[in-house]
CSV table of C-alpha atoms in Angstrom, one decimal:
chain,number,residue,atom,x,y,z
A,1,MET,CA,5.4,10.0,13.2
A,2,THR,CA,3.7,11.6,11.2
A,3,ARG,CA,-0.1,12.9,12.4
A,4,PRO,CA,-2.5,10.7,10.7
A,5,ARG,CA,-4.7,12.5,8.1
A,6,SER,CA,-7.7,13.6,9.8
A,7,GLU,CA,-11.3,11.7,9.1
A,8,LYS,CA,-13.1,15.2,8.4
A,9,ALA,CA,-10.9,16.1,5.6
A,10,ILE,CA,-11.9,12.7,4.0
A,11,GLU,CA,-15.4,13.2,4.4
A,12,THR,CA,-15.5,16.4,3.5
A,13,GLU,CA,-13.2,15.6,0.7
A,14,ALA,CA,-15.6,12.7,0.0
A,15,ASN,CA,-18.7,15.2,-0.4
A,16,VAL,CA,-17.4,17.6,-2.0
A,17,GLN,CA,-16.0,14.9,-4.8
A,18,ALA,CA,-20.6,13.6,-4.7
A,19,ALA,CA,-21.5,17.0,-4.8
A,20,LEU,CA,-19.6,17.5,-8.6
A,21,ALA,CA,-20.2,14.6,-9.7
A,22,GLY,CA,-24.3,15.0,-8.8
A,23,LEU,CA,-24.2,17.9,-10.6
A,24,SER,CA,-22.3,17.3,-13.3
A,25,SER,CA,-25.0,13.7,-13.9
A,26,GLY,CA,-26.9,16.0,-13.3
A,27,LEU,CA,-28.4,14.8,-10.1
A,28,TYR,CA,-28.1,18.4,-8.7
A,29,LYS,CA,-29.1,21.3,-10.9
A,30,THR,CA,-27.6,23.8,-8.0
A,31,PRO,CA,-24.7,24.1,-6.6
A,32,TYR,CA,-27.0,25.4,-3.6
A,33,GLU,CA,-29.1,22.0,-4.1
A,34,ALA,CA,-25.6,20.1,-3.5
A,35,HIS,CA,-24.7,22.7,-0.9
A,36,LYS,CA,-28.0,21.5,1.0
A,37,ALA,CA,-28.0,17.7,0.0
A,38,LEU,CA,-24.3,16.9,1.3
A,39,GLY,CA,-23.5,19.7,3.3
A,40,VAL,CA,-20.6,20.6,2.0
A,41,SER,CA,-19.5,24.7,2.0
A,42,LYS,CA,-21.1,27.1,-1.0
A,43,SER,CA,-17.7,29.2,-1.4
A,44,THR,CA,-15.2,24.9,-1.5
A,45,LEU,CA,-18.1,23.8,-4.5
A,46,MET,CA,-17.9,27.7,-6.1
A,47,ARG,CA,-14.5,27.1,-6.2
A,48,ARG,CA,-14.0,23.4,-7.0
A,49,ILE,CA,-16.6,23.7,-10.3
A,50,ASN,CA,-14.2,27.1,-12.0
A,51,GLY,CA,-11.4,24.9,-11.7
A,52,GLY,CA,-9.9,25.6,-7.7
A,53,LYS,CA,-8.1,22.6,-6.8
A,54,SER,CA,-8.6,20.4,-3.4
A,55,ARG,CA,-5.7,20.5,-0.5
A,56,ALA,CA,-4.1,18.0,-1.8
A,57,ASP,CA,-3.5,18.6,-5.4
A,58,ALA,CA,-3.2,22.3,-4.7
A,59,ARG,CA,0.0,21.1,-3.0
A,60,GLU,CA,1.2,18.6,-5.4
A,61,HIS,CA,4.5,21.1,-6.7
A,62,GLN,CA,5.3,20.5,-2.7
A,63,GLN,CA,5.5,17.0,-2.7
A,64,LEU,CA,9.1,15.4,-3.9
A,65,LEU,CA,7.4,12.8,-6.4
A,66,SER,CA,4.0,13.9,-8.1
A,67,LYS,CA,0.9,11.9,-7.7
A,68,GLY,CA,2.1,10.1,-11.6
A,69,GLN,CA,5.1,9.0,-9.4
A,70,GLU,CA,3.5,8.2,-6.5
A,71,LYS,CA,0.8,6.1,-8.6
A,72,ALA,CA,3.4,3.4,-10.3
A,73,LEU,CA,5.6,4.2,-6.6
A,74,VAL,CA,2.1,2.1,-4.6
A,75,GLY,CA,2.4,0.0,-7.9
A,76,TRP,CA,5.8,-1.2,-7.1
A,77,ILE,CA,5.2,-1.6,-3.2
A,78,THR,CA,1.6,-3.6,-3.7
A,79,GLN,CA,4.1,-5.8,-6.6
A,80,LEU,CA,6.6,-6.2,-4.0
A,81,THR,CA,3.9,-7.4,-1.3
A,82,ALA,CA,1.6,-9.3,-3.5
A,83,THR,CA,4.5,-11.8,-4.0
A,84,GLY,CA,5.7,-12.3,-0.3
A,85,HIS,CA,8.0,-9.6,-0.2
A,86,PRO,CA,6.7,-6.4,1.8
A,87,ALA,CA,8.6,-3.4,1.3
A,88,ARG,CA,10.7,-2.0,4.7
A,89,HIS,CA,10.8,1.8,4.8
A,90,GLU,CA,14.2,2.6,3.4
A,91,PHE,CA,13.2,0.2,0.8
A,92,ILE,CA,10.9,2.4,-0.4
A,93,ARG,CA,12.4,5.6,0.1
A,94,GLU,CA,15.4,4.2,-2.7
A,95,LEU,CA,12.5,3.2,-4.7
A,96,ALA,CA,10.9,6.9,-4.8
A,97,ALA,CA,14.3,8.0,-5.2
A,98,GLU,CA,15.0,5.8,-8.7
A,99,ILE,CA,11.8,7.2,-9.8
A,100,ARG,CA,13.3,10.3,-9.2
A,101,LYS,CA,15.4,9.8,-11.2
A,102,GLN,CA,14.2,7.7,-14.2
A,103,VAL,CA,12.3,10.9,-14.9
A,104,ASP,CA,13.1,14.0,-16.8
A,105,ASN,CA,13.5,16.8,-14.1
A,106,ALA,CA,11.6,19.4,-16.6
A,107,ASP,CA,8.4,17.1,-17.3
A,108,ASP,CA,7.0,16.5,-14.0
A,109,SER,CA,9.2,16.8,-10.9
A,110,PRO,CA,10.4,20.2,-9.7
A,111,ARG,CA,11.7,19.0,-6.8
A,112,THR,CA,14.7,16.9,-7.4
A,113,ASP,CA,17.3,19.0,-6.2
A,114,LEU,CA,15.6,17.9,-2.2
A,115,PRO,CA,16.6,14.6,-0.8
A,116,ILE,CA,14.2,12.1,0.3
A,117,GLY,CA,14.2,12.4,4.5
A,118,VAL,CA,13.5,9.7,6.6
A,119,GLU,CA,10.1,11.0,7.6
A,120,TRP,CA,8.8,11.0,3.8
A,121,VAL,CA,7.9,7.2,3.7
A,122,PRO,CA,5.1,8.1,6.9
A,123,GLN,CA,3.8,10.9,5.2
A,124,PHE,CA,3.8,9.2,2.1
A,125,ILE,CA,1.6,6.2,3.5
A,126,ASN,CA,-1.0,8.8,5.1
A,127,ARG,CA,-1.3,10.1,1.4
A,128,HIS,CA,-2.1,6.5,0.6
A,129,PRO,CA,-4.3,4.8,3.7
A,130,TYR,CA,-4.6,1.6,1.8
A,131,LEU,CA,-1.0,1.1,2.1
A,132,LYS,CA,-0.4,-1.0,5.9
A,133,THR,CA,2.9,-1.2,7.8
A,134,GLN,CA,3.5,-4.1,9.8
A,135,LEU,CA,6.4,-4.7,12.1
A,136,THR,CA,8.4,-7.9,10.8
A,137,ARG,CA,9.1,-10.2,13.2
A,138,SER,CA,12.4,-12.4,13.3
A,139,ILE,CA,12.8,-16.0,12.7
A,140,GLU,CA,12.8,-17.7,16.4
A,141,ALA,CA,16.9,-19.0,16.9
A,142,ALA,CA,15.4,-22.7,18.2
A,143,ARG,CA,13.8,-22.8,14.9
A,144,ILE,CA,16.5,-22.0,13.0
A,145,LYS,CA,18.8,-23.7,14.9
A,146,ASP,CA,16.5,-26.8,14.3
A,147,ILE,CA,16.6,-26.6,10.6
A,148,THR,CA,19.1,-28.9,9.5
A,149,LYS,CA,19.7,-30.5,5.8
A,150,GLU,CA,19.1,-33.8,7.5
A,151,ALA,CA,16.2,-32.2,10.0
A,152,VAL,CA,14.5,-32.0,6.4
A,153,GLU,CA,15.8,-35.4,4.5
A,154,ASN,CA,14.6,-36.9,7.2
A,155,TRP,CA,10.7,-35.3,7.6
A,156,PHE,CA,10.2,-35.6,3.6
A,157,THR,CA,11.2,-39.9,3.7
A,158,GLN,CA,8.6,-40.1,6.8
A,159,LEU,CA,6.1,-37.9,4.4
A,160,GLN,CA,6.6,-39.9,1.9
A,161,GLU,CA,6.8,-43.4,4.2
A,162,THR,CA,2.9,-42.4,5.3
A,163,ILE,CA,1.8,-41.5,1.7
A,164,GLU,CA,2.8,-44.7,0.2
A,165,LYS,CA,1.3,-46.3,3.5
A,166,HIS,CA,-1.7,-45.2,3.5
A,167,GLN,CA,-1.9,-45.4,-0.3
A,168,ILE,CA,-2.9,-41.2,-0.5
A,169,THR,CA,-2.6,-39.8,-3.8
A,170,LEU,CA,-1.2,-36.5,-4.2
A,171,GLU,CA,-3.9,-35.0,-5.1
A,172,ASN,CA,-6.0,-35.7,-1.8
A,173,ILE,CA,-2.9,-33.8,0.2
A,174,TYR,CA,-4.4,-29.8,0.5
A,175,ASN,CA,-2.5,-28.6,3.6
A,176,MET,CA,0.3,-28.9,5.0
A,177,ASP,CA,1.5,-26.7,7.5
A,178,GLU,CA,4.2,-27.1,10.5
A,179,THR,CA,1.5,-28.9,12.3
A,180,GLY,CA,1.1,-31.5,10.2
A,181,LEU,CA,-0.3,-32.4,6.6
A,182,SER,CA,-4.6,-32.4,6.6
A,183,PHE,CA,-5.9,-35.5,4.4
Protein backbone atom coordinates (compact mmCIF):
# COMPACT_ATOMS: atom_id res chain seq x y z
CA MET A 1 0.00 0.00 0.00
CA THR A 2 1.30 3.43 -0.85
CA ARG A 3 1.85 6.12 1.71
CA PRO A 4 -0.88 8.79 1.68
CA ARG A 5 0.15 12.25 0.64
CA SER A 6 1.10 14.39 3.61
CA GLU A 7 -1.49 16.95 4.68
CA LYS A 8 1.35 19.32 5.51
CA ALA A 9 2.76 19.00 1.97
CA ILE A 10 -0.67 19.72 0.49
CA GLU A 11 -1.10 22.74 2.75
CA THR A 12 2.40 24.04 1.99
CA GLU A 13 1.86 23.78 -1.77
CA ALA A 14 -1.51 25.55 -1.43
CA ASN A 15 0.16 28.38 0.53
CA VAL A 16 2.94 28.71 -2.06
CA GLN A 17 0.33 28.88 -4.84
CA ALA A 18 -1.61 31.51 -2.86
CA ALA A 19 1.58 33.53 -2.36
CA LEU A 20 2.44 33.38 -6.07
CA ALA A 21 -1.12 34.37 -6.99
CA GLY A 22 -1.02 37.22 -4.45
CA LEU A 23 2.26 38.49 -5.85
CA SER A 24 1.01 38.41 -9.45
CA SER A 25 -2.29 40.12 -8.54
CA GLY A 26 -0.62 42.82 -6.46
CA LEU A 27 -2.04 41.69 -3.12
CA TYR A 28 1.53 41.33 -1.84
CA LYS A 29 4.11 43.91 -2.92
CA THR A 30 7.18 41.80 -2.15
CA PRO A 31 7.99 38.11 -1.67
CA TYR A 32 8.92 38.96 1.93
CA GLU A 33 5.40 40.30 2.52
CA ALA A 34 3.87 37.12 1.07
CA HIS A 35 6.25 35.01 3.21
CA LYS A 36 5.15 36.82 6.38
CA ALA A 37 1.44 36.69 5.54
CA LEU A 38 1.26 33.02 4.54
CA GLY A 39 4.17 31.50 6.42
CA VAL A 40 5.85 29.99 3.36
CA SER A 41 9.58 29.52 3.14
CA LYS A 42 11.36 32.53 1.62
CA SER A 43 13.77 30.33 -0.29
CA THR A 44 10.97 28.16 -1.70
CA LEU A 45 9.01 31.23 -2.72
CA MET A 46 12.03 32.84 -4.41
CA ARG A 47 12.89 29.61 -6.21
CA ARG A 48 9.33 29.30 -7.52
CA ILE A 49 9.27 32.98 -8.59
CA ASN A 50 12.46 32.36 -10.56
CA GLY A 51 10.88 29.46 -12.46
CA GLY A 52 11.52 26.59 -10.07
CA LYS A 53 9.11 23.69 -10.03
CA SER A 54 7.09 22.10 -7.26
CA ARG A 55 8.11 18.61 -6.14
CA ALA A 56 5.31 17.06 -8.17
CA ASP A 57 6.24 19.02 -11.29
CA ALA A 58 9.95 18.30 -10.88
CA ARG A 59 9.30 14.56 -10.72
CA GLU A 60 6.96 14.42 -13.70
CA HIS A 61 9.68 13.04 -15.97
CA GLN A 62 10.03 10.07 -13.58
CA GLN A 63 6.35 9.17 -13.86
CA LEU A 64 5.01 6.68 -16.35
CA LEU A 65 2.37 9.14 -17.58
CA SER A 66 2.70 12.87 -18.09
CA LYS A 67 0.29 15.30 -16.42
CA GLY A 68 -1.70 15.55 -19.65
CA GLN A 69 -1.95 11.78 -19.95
CA GLU A 70 -3.02 11.46 -16.32
CA LYS A 71 -5.64 14.14 -16.91
CA ALA A 72 -7.01 12.10 -19.83
CA LEU A 73 -7.04 8.98 -17.64
CA VAL A 74 -8.90 10.84 -14.87
CA GLY A 75 -11.44 11.94 -17.50
CA TRP A 76 -12.00 8.36 -18.63
CA ILE A 77 -12.39 7.13 -15.05
CA THR A 78 -14.80 9.96 -14.20
CA GLN A 79 -16.88 9.25 -17.29
CA LEU A 80 -17.00 5.53 -16.51
CA THR A 81 -18.14 6.06 -12.93
CA ALA A 82 -20.71 8.67 -13.99
CA THR A 83 -22.31 6.05 -16.24
CA GLY A 84 -22.43 3.50 -13.43
CA HIS A 85 -19.35 1.44 -14.36
CA PRO A 86 -16.77 1.70 -11.57
CA ALA A 87 -13.23 1.18 -12.80
CA ARG A 88 -11.27 -1.62 -11.17
CA HIS A 89 -7.55 -1.23 -10.58
CA GLU A 90 -6.72 -3.72 -13.33
CA PHE A 91 -8.87 -1.77 -15.79
CA ILE A 92 -7.23 1.54 -14.80
CA ARG A 93 -3.84 -0.06 -15.46
CA GLU A 94 -5.06 -1.21 -18.90
CA LEU A 95 -6.37 2.29 -19.68
CA ALA A 96 -3.02 3.80 -18.69
CA ALA A 97 -1.20 1.35 -20.96
CA GLU A 98 -3.55 2.24 -23.82
CA ILE A 99 -2.95 5.97 -23.29
CA ARG A 100 0.81 5.36 -23.37
CA LYS A 101 0.46 3.46 -26.64
CA GLN A 102 -1.58 6.21 -28.29
CA VAL A 103 0.85 9.04 -27.54
CA ASP A 104 3.94 9.65 -29.64
CA ASN A 105 6.98 8.61 -27.57
CA ALA A 106 9.17 11.57 -28.52
CA ASP A 107 6.63 14.15 -27.62
CA ASP A 108 5.13 13.47 -24.22
CA SER A 109 6.21 10.35 -22.35
CA PRO A 110 9.85 9.31 -22.08
CA ARG A 111 9.10 6.27 -19.90
CA THR A 112 7.10 4.07 -22.31
CA ASP A 113 9.70 1.30 -22.03
CA LEU A 114 8.75 0.51 -18.41
CA PRO A 115 5.80 -1.73 -17.55
CA ILE A 116 2.96 -0.41 -15.40
CA GLY A 117 3.33 -2.16 -12.07
CA VAL A 118 0.82 -3.28 -9.47
CA GLU A 119 1.55 -0.33 -7.14
CA TRP A 120 1.15 2.27 -9.89
CA VAL A 121 -2.65 2.56 -9.55
CA PRO A 122 -2.67 3.30 -5.77
CA GLN A 123 0.07 5.90 -6.34
CA PHE A 124 -1.97 7.40 -9.17
CA ILE A 125 -5.00 7.62 -6.87
CA ASN A 126 -2.82 9.32 -4.21
CA ARG A 127 -1.82 11.94 -6.77
CA HIS A 128 -5.52 12.55 -7.50
CA PRO A 129 -7.20 12.66 -4.07
CA TYR A 130 -10.65 13.37 -5.57
CA LEU A 131 -10.63 9.83 -6.98
CA LYS A 132 -11.80 7.34 -4.40
CA THR A 133 -11.73 3.56 -4.33
CA GLN A 134 -14.44 1.45 -2.85
CA LEU A 135 -14.67 -2.28 -2.37
CA THR A 136 -17.53 -3.84 -4.29
CA ARG A 137 -19.83 -6.50 -2.94
CA SER A 138 -21.22 -9.36 -4.95
CA ILE A 139 -24.94 -10.00 -5.14
CA GLU A 140 -26.13 -12.52 -2.58
CA ALA A 141 -26.66 -16.02 -3.93
CA ALA A 142 -30.29 -16.00 -2.69
CA ARG A 143 -31.07 -12.91 -4.76
CA ILE A 144 -29.54 -14.40 -7.87
CA LYS A 145 -31.41 -17.67 -7.36
CA ASP A 146 -34.78 -15.97 -6.80
CA ILE A 147 -34.63 -13.72 -9.86
CA THR A 148 -36.19 -15.73 -12.63
CA LYS A 149 -38.01 -14.66 -15.75
CA GLU A 150 -41.30 -15.83 -14.25
CA ALA A 151 -40.75 -13.91 -10.99
CA VAL A 152 -40.01 -10.68 -12.83
CA GLU A 153 -43.00 -11.11 -15.16
CA ASN A 154 -45.24 -11.84 -12.15
CA TRP A 155 -44.01 -8.71 -10.38
CA PHE A 156 -44.77 -6.49 -13.39
CA THR A 157 -48.20 -8.09 -13.76
CA GLN A 158 -48.98 -7.27 -10.11
CA LEU A 159 -47.68 -3.74 -10.66
CA GLN A 160 -49.98 -3.24 -13.65
CA GLU A 161 -52.97 -4.59 -11.68
CA THR A 162 -52.23 -2.23 -8.75
CA ILE A 163 -51.96 0.77 -11.08
CA GLU A 164 -55.27 -0.08 -12.77
CA LYS A 165 -57.06 -0.90 -9.49
CA HIS A 166 -56.16 2.43 -7.88
CA GLN A 167 -56.30 4.42 -11.16
CA ILE A 168 -52.78 5.78 -10.71
CA THR A 169 -51.36 7.85 -13.55
CA LEU A 170 -47.74 7.22 -14.56
CA GLU A 171 -46.64 10.75 -13.63
CA ASN A 172 -47.69 10.00 -10.03
CA ILE A 173 -45.31 7.05 -9.73
CA TYR A 174 -42.04 8.53 -8.58
CA ASN A 175 -40.10 5.90 -6.67
CA MET A 176 -39.58 2.19 -6.98
CA ASP A 177 -37.04 0.00 -5.26
CA GLU A 178 -36.78 -3.41 -3.62
CA THR A 179 -39.16 -2.33 -0.84
CA GLY A 180 -41.99 -1.37 -3.19
CA LEU A 181 -43.55 1.69 -4.80
CA SER A 182 -44.18 5.16 -3.46
CA PHE A 183 -47.18 7.06 -4.80
